[in-house]
Tab-separated table of C-alpha atoms in Angstrom:
chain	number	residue	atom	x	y	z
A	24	UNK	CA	5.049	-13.998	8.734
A	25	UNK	CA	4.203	-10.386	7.271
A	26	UNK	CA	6.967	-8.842	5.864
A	27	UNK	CA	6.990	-4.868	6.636
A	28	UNK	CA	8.083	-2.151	3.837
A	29	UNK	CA	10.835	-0.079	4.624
A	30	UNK	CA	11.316	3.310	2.728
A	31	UNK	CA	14.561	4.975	2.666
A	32	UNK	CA	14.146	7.435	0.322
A	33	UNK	CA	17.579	10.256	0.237
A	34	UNK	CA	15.403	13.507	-1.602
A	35	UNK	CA	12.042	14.563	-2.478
A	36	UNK	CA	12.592	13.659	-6.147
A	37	UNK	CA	13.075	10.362	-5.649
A	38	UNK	CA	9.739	10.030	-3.961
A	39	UNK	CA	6.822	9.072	-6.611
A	40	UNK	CA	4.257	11.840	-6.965
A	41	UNK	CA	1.342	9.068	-5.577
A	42	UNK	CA	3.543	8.583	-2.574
A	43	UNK	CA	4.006	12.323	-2.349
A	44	UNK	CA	0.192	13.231	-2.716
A	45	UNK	CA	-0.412	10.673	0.468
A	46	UNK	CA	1.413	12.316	2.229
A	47	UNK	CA	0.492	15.914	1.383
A	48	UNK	CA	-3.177	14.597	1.985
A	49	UNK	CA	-2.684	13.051	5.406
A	50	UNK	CA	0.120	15.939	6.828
A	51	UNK	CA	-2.009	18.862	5.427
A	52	UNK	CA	0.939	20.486	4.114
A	53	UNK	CA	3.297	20.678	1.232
A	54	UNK	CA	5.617	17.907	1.309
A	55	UNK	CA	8.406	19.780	0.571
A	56	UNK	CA	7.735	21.623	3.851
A	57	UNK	CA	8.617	18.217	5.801
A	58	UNK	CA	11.979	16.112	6.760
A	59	UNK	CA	12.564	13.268	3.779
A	60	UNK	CA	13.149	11.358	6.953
A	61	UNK	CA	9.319	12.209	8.435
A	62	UNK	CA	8.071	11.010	4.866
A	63	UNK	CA	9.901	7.796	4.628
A	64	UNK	CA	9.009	7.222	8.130
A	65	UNK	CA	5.335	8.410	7.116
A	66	UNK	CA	5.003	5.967	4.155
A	67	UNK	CA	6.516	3.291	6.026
A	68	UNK	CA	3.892	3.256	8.858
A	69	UNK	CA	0.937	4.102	6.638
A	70	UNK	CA	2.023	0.900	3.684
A	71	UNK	CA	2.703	-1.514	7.095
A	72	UNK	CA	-0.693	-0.611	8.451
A	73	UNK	CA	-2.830	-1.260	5.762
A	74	UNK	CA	-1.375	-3.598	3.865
A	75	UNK	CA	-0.766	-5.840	6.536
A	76	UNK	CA	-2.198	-9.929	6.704
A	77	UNK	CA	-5.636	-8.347	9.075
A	78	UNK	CA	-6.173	-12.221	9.101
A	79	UNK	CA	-9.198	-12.012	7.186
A	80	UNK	CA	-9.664	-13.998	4.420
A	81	UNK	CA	-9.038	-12.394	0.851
A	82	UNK	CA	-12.316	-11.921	-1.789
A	83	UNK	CA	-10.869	-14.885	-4.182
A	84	UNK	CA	-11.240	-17.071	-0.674
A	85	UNK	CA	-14.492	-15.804	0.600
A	86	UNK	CA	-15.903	-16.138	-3.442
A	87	UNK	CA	-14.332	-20.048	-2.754
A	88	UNK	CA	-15.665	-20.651	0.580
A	89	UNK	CA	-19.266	-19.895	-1.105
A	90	UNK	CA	-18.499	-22.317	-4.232
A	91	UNK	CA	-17.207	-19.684	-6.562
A	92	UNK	CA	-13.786	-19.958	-8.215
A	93	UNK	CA	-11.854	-16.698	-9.634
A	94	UNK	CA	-9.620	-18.149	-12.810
A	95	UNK	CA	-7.674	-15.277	-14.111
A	96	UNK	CA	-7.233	-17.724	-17.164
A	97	UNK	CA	-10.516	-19.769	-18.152
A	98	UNK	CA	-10.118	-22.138	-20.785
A	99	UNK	CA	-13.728	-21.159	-22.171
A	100	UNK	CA	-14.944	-17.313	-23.542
């Protein structure tokens, strides 16, 4: 089950400057110029769509299914 992002931001200045600079990228427009309602609905729908389980496989599993192992914490140097 994929669990979808909801933003609910209230004002602009609550919205991180990354989130804001998406937005200003995809609307073509200050985001100041648009609704705090059209951004949170924005940044819900863009987050949901590509962050979403695609059903493929991640890299550590495709590295696996070829006989490689990621270890974020190897015993050896």
């Amino acid at each position: 089950m994929v669990t979808l992002n909801k933003y609910n931001y209230k004002e602009h200045s609550e919205v991180p400057d990354v989130e804001l600079q998406l937005v200003e990228d995809c609307a073509d427009c200050p985001a100041h110029m648009l609704d705090i309602q059209e951004i949170n609905e924005f940044l819900t729908e863009y987050h949901n769509h590509f962050h979403d389980d695609d059903g493929q496989p991640s890299w550590e599993q495709e590295w696996e299914d070829f006989g490689e192992v990621y270890d974020d914490e190897p015993t050896y140097i």
